[in-house]
Amino acid sequence: MSLKILRNPIDSGAENPDDATIENISKFEGKKVILRGWVQNIRSSGKIAFLQLRDGTGTIQCVAAPNDVGEAKFEHLKTLSLESSLVIQGSVKKDDRSKIGFEIILNDIEIIYKTEDWPIGKKEHGVAFLMENRHLWLRSSKQVALLRVRAEIVRAIRDYFDGRGFYLVDSPILTPNACEGTSTLFETPYFDSKAYLTQSGQLYAEASAMALSKVYCFGPTFRAEKSKTRRHLAEFWMVEPEVAFMDLKGDMDLAEDFVEYVVQRTIRNRAYELSILERDLSVLKNVKKPFPRIRYEEAIDILLKKDKPAKFGDDFGGDEETVISEQFDRPVMIHRYPKHIKAFYMKEDPEDSRLCLCVDVIAPEGVGEIIGGSQREENLEILRKKIEEHKLPPAAFDWYMDLRKYGSVPHAGFGLGLERTVGWITGVPHVRETAPFPRMMDKIYP
Ligand code: 4AD
Ligand code: MG
């Protein structure tokens, strides 16, 4: 008799043993199930073998004895190397020593593919080697846990906005203009002319907000970052809400409520994965409203008190952000930066023309900026001047100026970088591990 290799892809949720996965194994206690997966580890001593089987949803220990699976299959199983693929059948048994509370007593196995020489062994590998083999490295338990946390964060982001009256309106990826300055643009031929990969969906989200009032876009964004830091990718995902009739205070309220929701839900739903990543959850449990809100000038004072050189007009890099965020036990919101270090579309502060109505959210533990946002300049004439001052090509922004010509209203929004957020919640210090296939200055393969 051969096992059923192919699965029903639609888990009915019913107690059908053929829908069993390691994640939902508790539903099948005492029952016989079929599982399909890969060898994560195997060891044997005499007449018993212990297989760590992973199926993408988790890892479970399977115990094999020749009497149960037959002598020939038992001997074959013992020779399997890591990442061989197989289908097993066995009974689900409660086991208090197991991390997931269960193990499987095997009664049949079918080997699908016998892998030889799996390149990622148990010895420590350098990052360069692992990145070259990213397509295989993805299968290791920490990387699987990371991807599962990332998927949960994406779901939390979508649920947050979908559940609060926001419409998803995605912005284009090929654009004729810059949003976040011209120094990090990826240019690409576009039929007889040229285009740029988007740096941010914001300008289009503003147009969508004038149509639908509360919107968000969520997609890949691109920056030709010529710096090799642990926080910069050339391709990253950004979620960008944009709301008509909202000011900077509303923007900060939204960012704070949103970050609390995403963090608290992720640590609730992905506690197991976060334990695999050895993440200390105590800091994350603290991520509750209200977040401290400080003005840019107060941030400068903090730096000076900590003997860091700083003066009005300086932009903050990773080091400054770390020093500032160390003063607080949760994310800190820094608002009203000098306008000349910020983007052209930000509204000038009516109470101090040196400043603009913007906010950066700085995550703790040295993670740094995860959100940049602002109230937008809604006045046509001021915006026209800003485009000139920033030396941007006015013709490319004609459509954007129309938003101010026709029914312009106060509005605001922000962008949260997905990879930095995943890095923060998982405690992984470098963003290269937070994307399945990261793109960086010196990295496009695989
Ligand atoms: O602060 P930024 O540049 O803001 C904008 O793009 C606005 N247009 C957003 C808006 O208001 N709708 O970028 C927003 C966030 C940053 O806080 C950071 O989390 C992330 O995007 N980010 C990057 N993440 C990884 N690699 C990079 N090179 C990033 N650049 C920005
Ligand atoms: Mg920023």
Coordinates of N, CA and C in Angstrom, one line a residue, residues 180 202 238 241 246-256 259 291-296 315-316 321 331-339 341-343 345-347 349 355-363 368-376 411-417:
E180 N 10.4 60.9 -2.7 CA 11.3 61.1 -1.6 C 12.7 61.5 -2.0
Q202 N 2.8 57.4 -1.6 CA 2.0 58.5 -1.0 C 1.3 59.4 -1.9
M238 N 6.0 48.9 2.1 CA 5.6 50.0 2.9 C 4.1 50.1 2.9
P241 N -1.2 54.7 5.0 CA -2.6 55.2 5.1 C -2.6 56.7 4.8
M246 N -7.7 65.2 8.1 CA -7.0 64.8 9.3 C -5.7 65.7 9.4
D247 N -5.4 66.1 10.6 CA -4.2 66.9 10.8 C -3.1 66.1 11.5
L248 N -2.0 66.7 11.8 CA -0.9 66.0 12.4 C -1.2 65.3 13.7
K249 N -2.0 65.9 14.5 CA -2.4 65.2 15.8 C -3.2 63.9 15.4
G250 N -4.1 64.0 14.5 CA -4.8 62.8 14.1 C -3.9 61.7 13.5
D251 N -2.9 62.2 12.8 CA -1.9 61.3 12.2 C -1.1 60.5 13.3
M252 N -0.8 61.3 14.3 CA 0.0 60.7 15.4 C -0.9 59.7 16.2
D253 N -2.1 60.1 16.4 CA -3.1 59.2 17.1 C -3.2 57.9 16.3
L254 N -3.3 58.0 15.0 CA -3.5 56.8 14.2 C -2.3 55.9 14.2
A255 N -1.1 56.5 14.1 CA 0.1 55.8 14.1 C 0.3 55.0 15.4
E256 N 0.0 55.7 16.5 CA 0.2 55.1 17.8 C -0.8 53.9 18.0
V259 N 0.3 50.9 15.6 CA 1.6 50.2 16.0 C 1.2 49.3 17.2
F291 N 2.2 56.7 23.5 CA 3.6 56.7 23.2 C 4.1 58.2 23.6
P292 N 5.3 58.3 24.1 CA 5.8 59.7 24.4 C 5.8 60.5 23.0
R293 N 5.5 61.7 23.1 CA 5.6 62.6 21.9 C 6.5 63.8 22.3
I294 N 7.6 63.9 21.5 CA 8.5 65.0 21.8 C 8.7 65.8 20.5
R295 N 9.0 67.1 20.7 CA 9.3 67.9 19.6 C 10.8 67.7 19.1
Y296 N 11.0 68.0 17.9 CA 12.4 67.8 17.4 C 13.4 68.5 18.3
D315 N 19.9 66.3 10.7 CA 19.0 65.2 10.6 C 19.5 64.1 11.5
F316 N 18.7 63.2 11.9 CA 19.1 62.1 12.8 C 19.4 60.8 12.0
E321 N 19.1 58.3 16.7 CA 17.8 57.7 17.1 C 18.0 56.7 18.2
P331 N 7.9 53.0 21.9 CA 8.3 53.8 20.7 C 8.1 55.3 21.1
V332 N 8.9 56.2 20.5 CA 8.8 57.6 20.8 C 8.5 58.3 19.4
M333 N 7.6 59.3 19.5 CA 7.2 60.0 18.3 C 7.9 61.4 18.4
I334 N 8.7 61.6 17.4 CA 9.4 62.9 17.3 C 8.7 63.8 16.2
H335 N 8.2 64.9 16.6 CA 7.4 65.7 15.6 C 8.0 67.1 15.4
R336 N 7.6 67.7 14.3 CA 8.0 69.1 13.9 C 9.5 69.2 13.7
Y337 N 10.0 68.5 12.7 CA 11.4 68.7 12.3 C 11.6 70.0 11.5
P338 N 12.8 70.4 11.3 CA 13.0 71.6 10.4 C 12.6 71.2 9.0
K339 N 12.0 72.1 8.3 CA 11.4 71.8 7.0 C 12.4 71.5 6.0
I341 N 15.1 69.8 6.1 CA 15.6 68.4 6.0 C 14.5 67.4 5.7
K342 N 13.3 67.9 5.4 CA 12.2 67.0 5.1 C 11.6 67.2 3.7
A343 N 10.7 66.3 3.3 CA 10.2 66.3 1.9 C 9.4 67.5 1.6
Y345 N 6.5 67.9 0.3 CA 5.0 67.9 0.4 C 4.5 68.2 1.8
M346 N 5.5 68.3 2.8 CA 5.0 68.4 4.2 C 4.6 69.9 4.5
K347 N 3.5 70.0 5.3 CA 3.0 71.3 5.5 C 3.8 72.1 6.6
D349 N 4.7 74.4 9.6 CA 4.0 74.7 10.9 C 3.6 76.1 10.9
L355 N 9.7 75.1 10.8 CA 9.4 73.6 11.0 C 8.3 73.1 10.1
C356 N 8.1 71.8 10.0 CA 7.0 71.3 9.3 C 6.2 70.3 10.2
L357 N 5.0 70.1 9.8 CA 4.1 69.3 10.6 C 4.3 67.8 10.3
C358 N 5.4 67.3 10.8 CA 5.7 65.9 10.4 C 6.0 65.1 11.7
V359 N 6.0 63.8 11.6 CA 6.3 62.9 12.7 C 7.1 61.7 12.2
D360 N 8.1 61.3 13.0 CA 8.8 60.1 12.8 C 8.6 59.2 14.1
V361 N 8.3 58.0 13.9 CA 8.1 57.1 15.1 C 9.4 56.3 15.2
I362 N 10.0 56.4 16.3 CA 11.3 55.7 16.5 C 11.1 54.5 17.5
A363 N 11.4 53.3 16.9 CA 11.2 52.1 17.8 C 12.4 51.9 18.7
G368 N 15.3 52.1 15.5 CA 15.3 53.4 14.8 C 13.9 53.6 14.2
E369 N 13.9 54.5 13.2 CA 12.7 55.0 12.5 C 11.9 53.8 11.9
I370 N 10.7 53.7 12.3 CA 9.9 52.7 11.5 C 8.7 53.4 10.8
I371 N 8.4 54.6 11.2 CA 7.4 55.4 10.5 C 7.8 56.8 10.2
G372 N 7.5 57.3 9.0 CA 7.7 58.7 8.7 C 6.3 59.1 8.2
G373 N 5.8 60.3 8.7 CA 4.5 60.8 8.2 C 4.4 62.3 8.4
S374 N 3.3 62.8 7.9 CA 3.1 64.3 8.0 C 1.7 64.7 7.6
Q375 N 1.4 65.9 8.0 CA 0.3 66.6 7.4 C 0.8 67.1 6.1
R376 N 0.0 67.1 5.0 CA 0.5 67.5 3.7 C 0.1 69.0 3.4
H411 N -5.1 67.2 5.0 CA -5.0 65.7 5.0 C -3.6 65.3 5.4
A412 N -3.5 64.1 5.9 CA -2.3 63.6 6.5 C -2.2 62.1 6.3
G413 N -1.0 61.6 6.5 CA -0.8 60.1 6.4 C 0.6 59.8 6.8
F414 N 0.9 58.5 6.7 CA 2.3 58.1 7.1 C 2.7 56.8 6.4
G415 N 3.9 56.5 6.4 CA 4.4 55.2 5.8 C 5.1 54.4 6.9
L416 N 4.7 53.1 7.0 CA 5.5 52.2 8.0 C 6.2 51.2 7.1
G417 N 7.5 51.1 7.4 CA 8.3 50.1 6.7 C 8.2 48.7 7.2

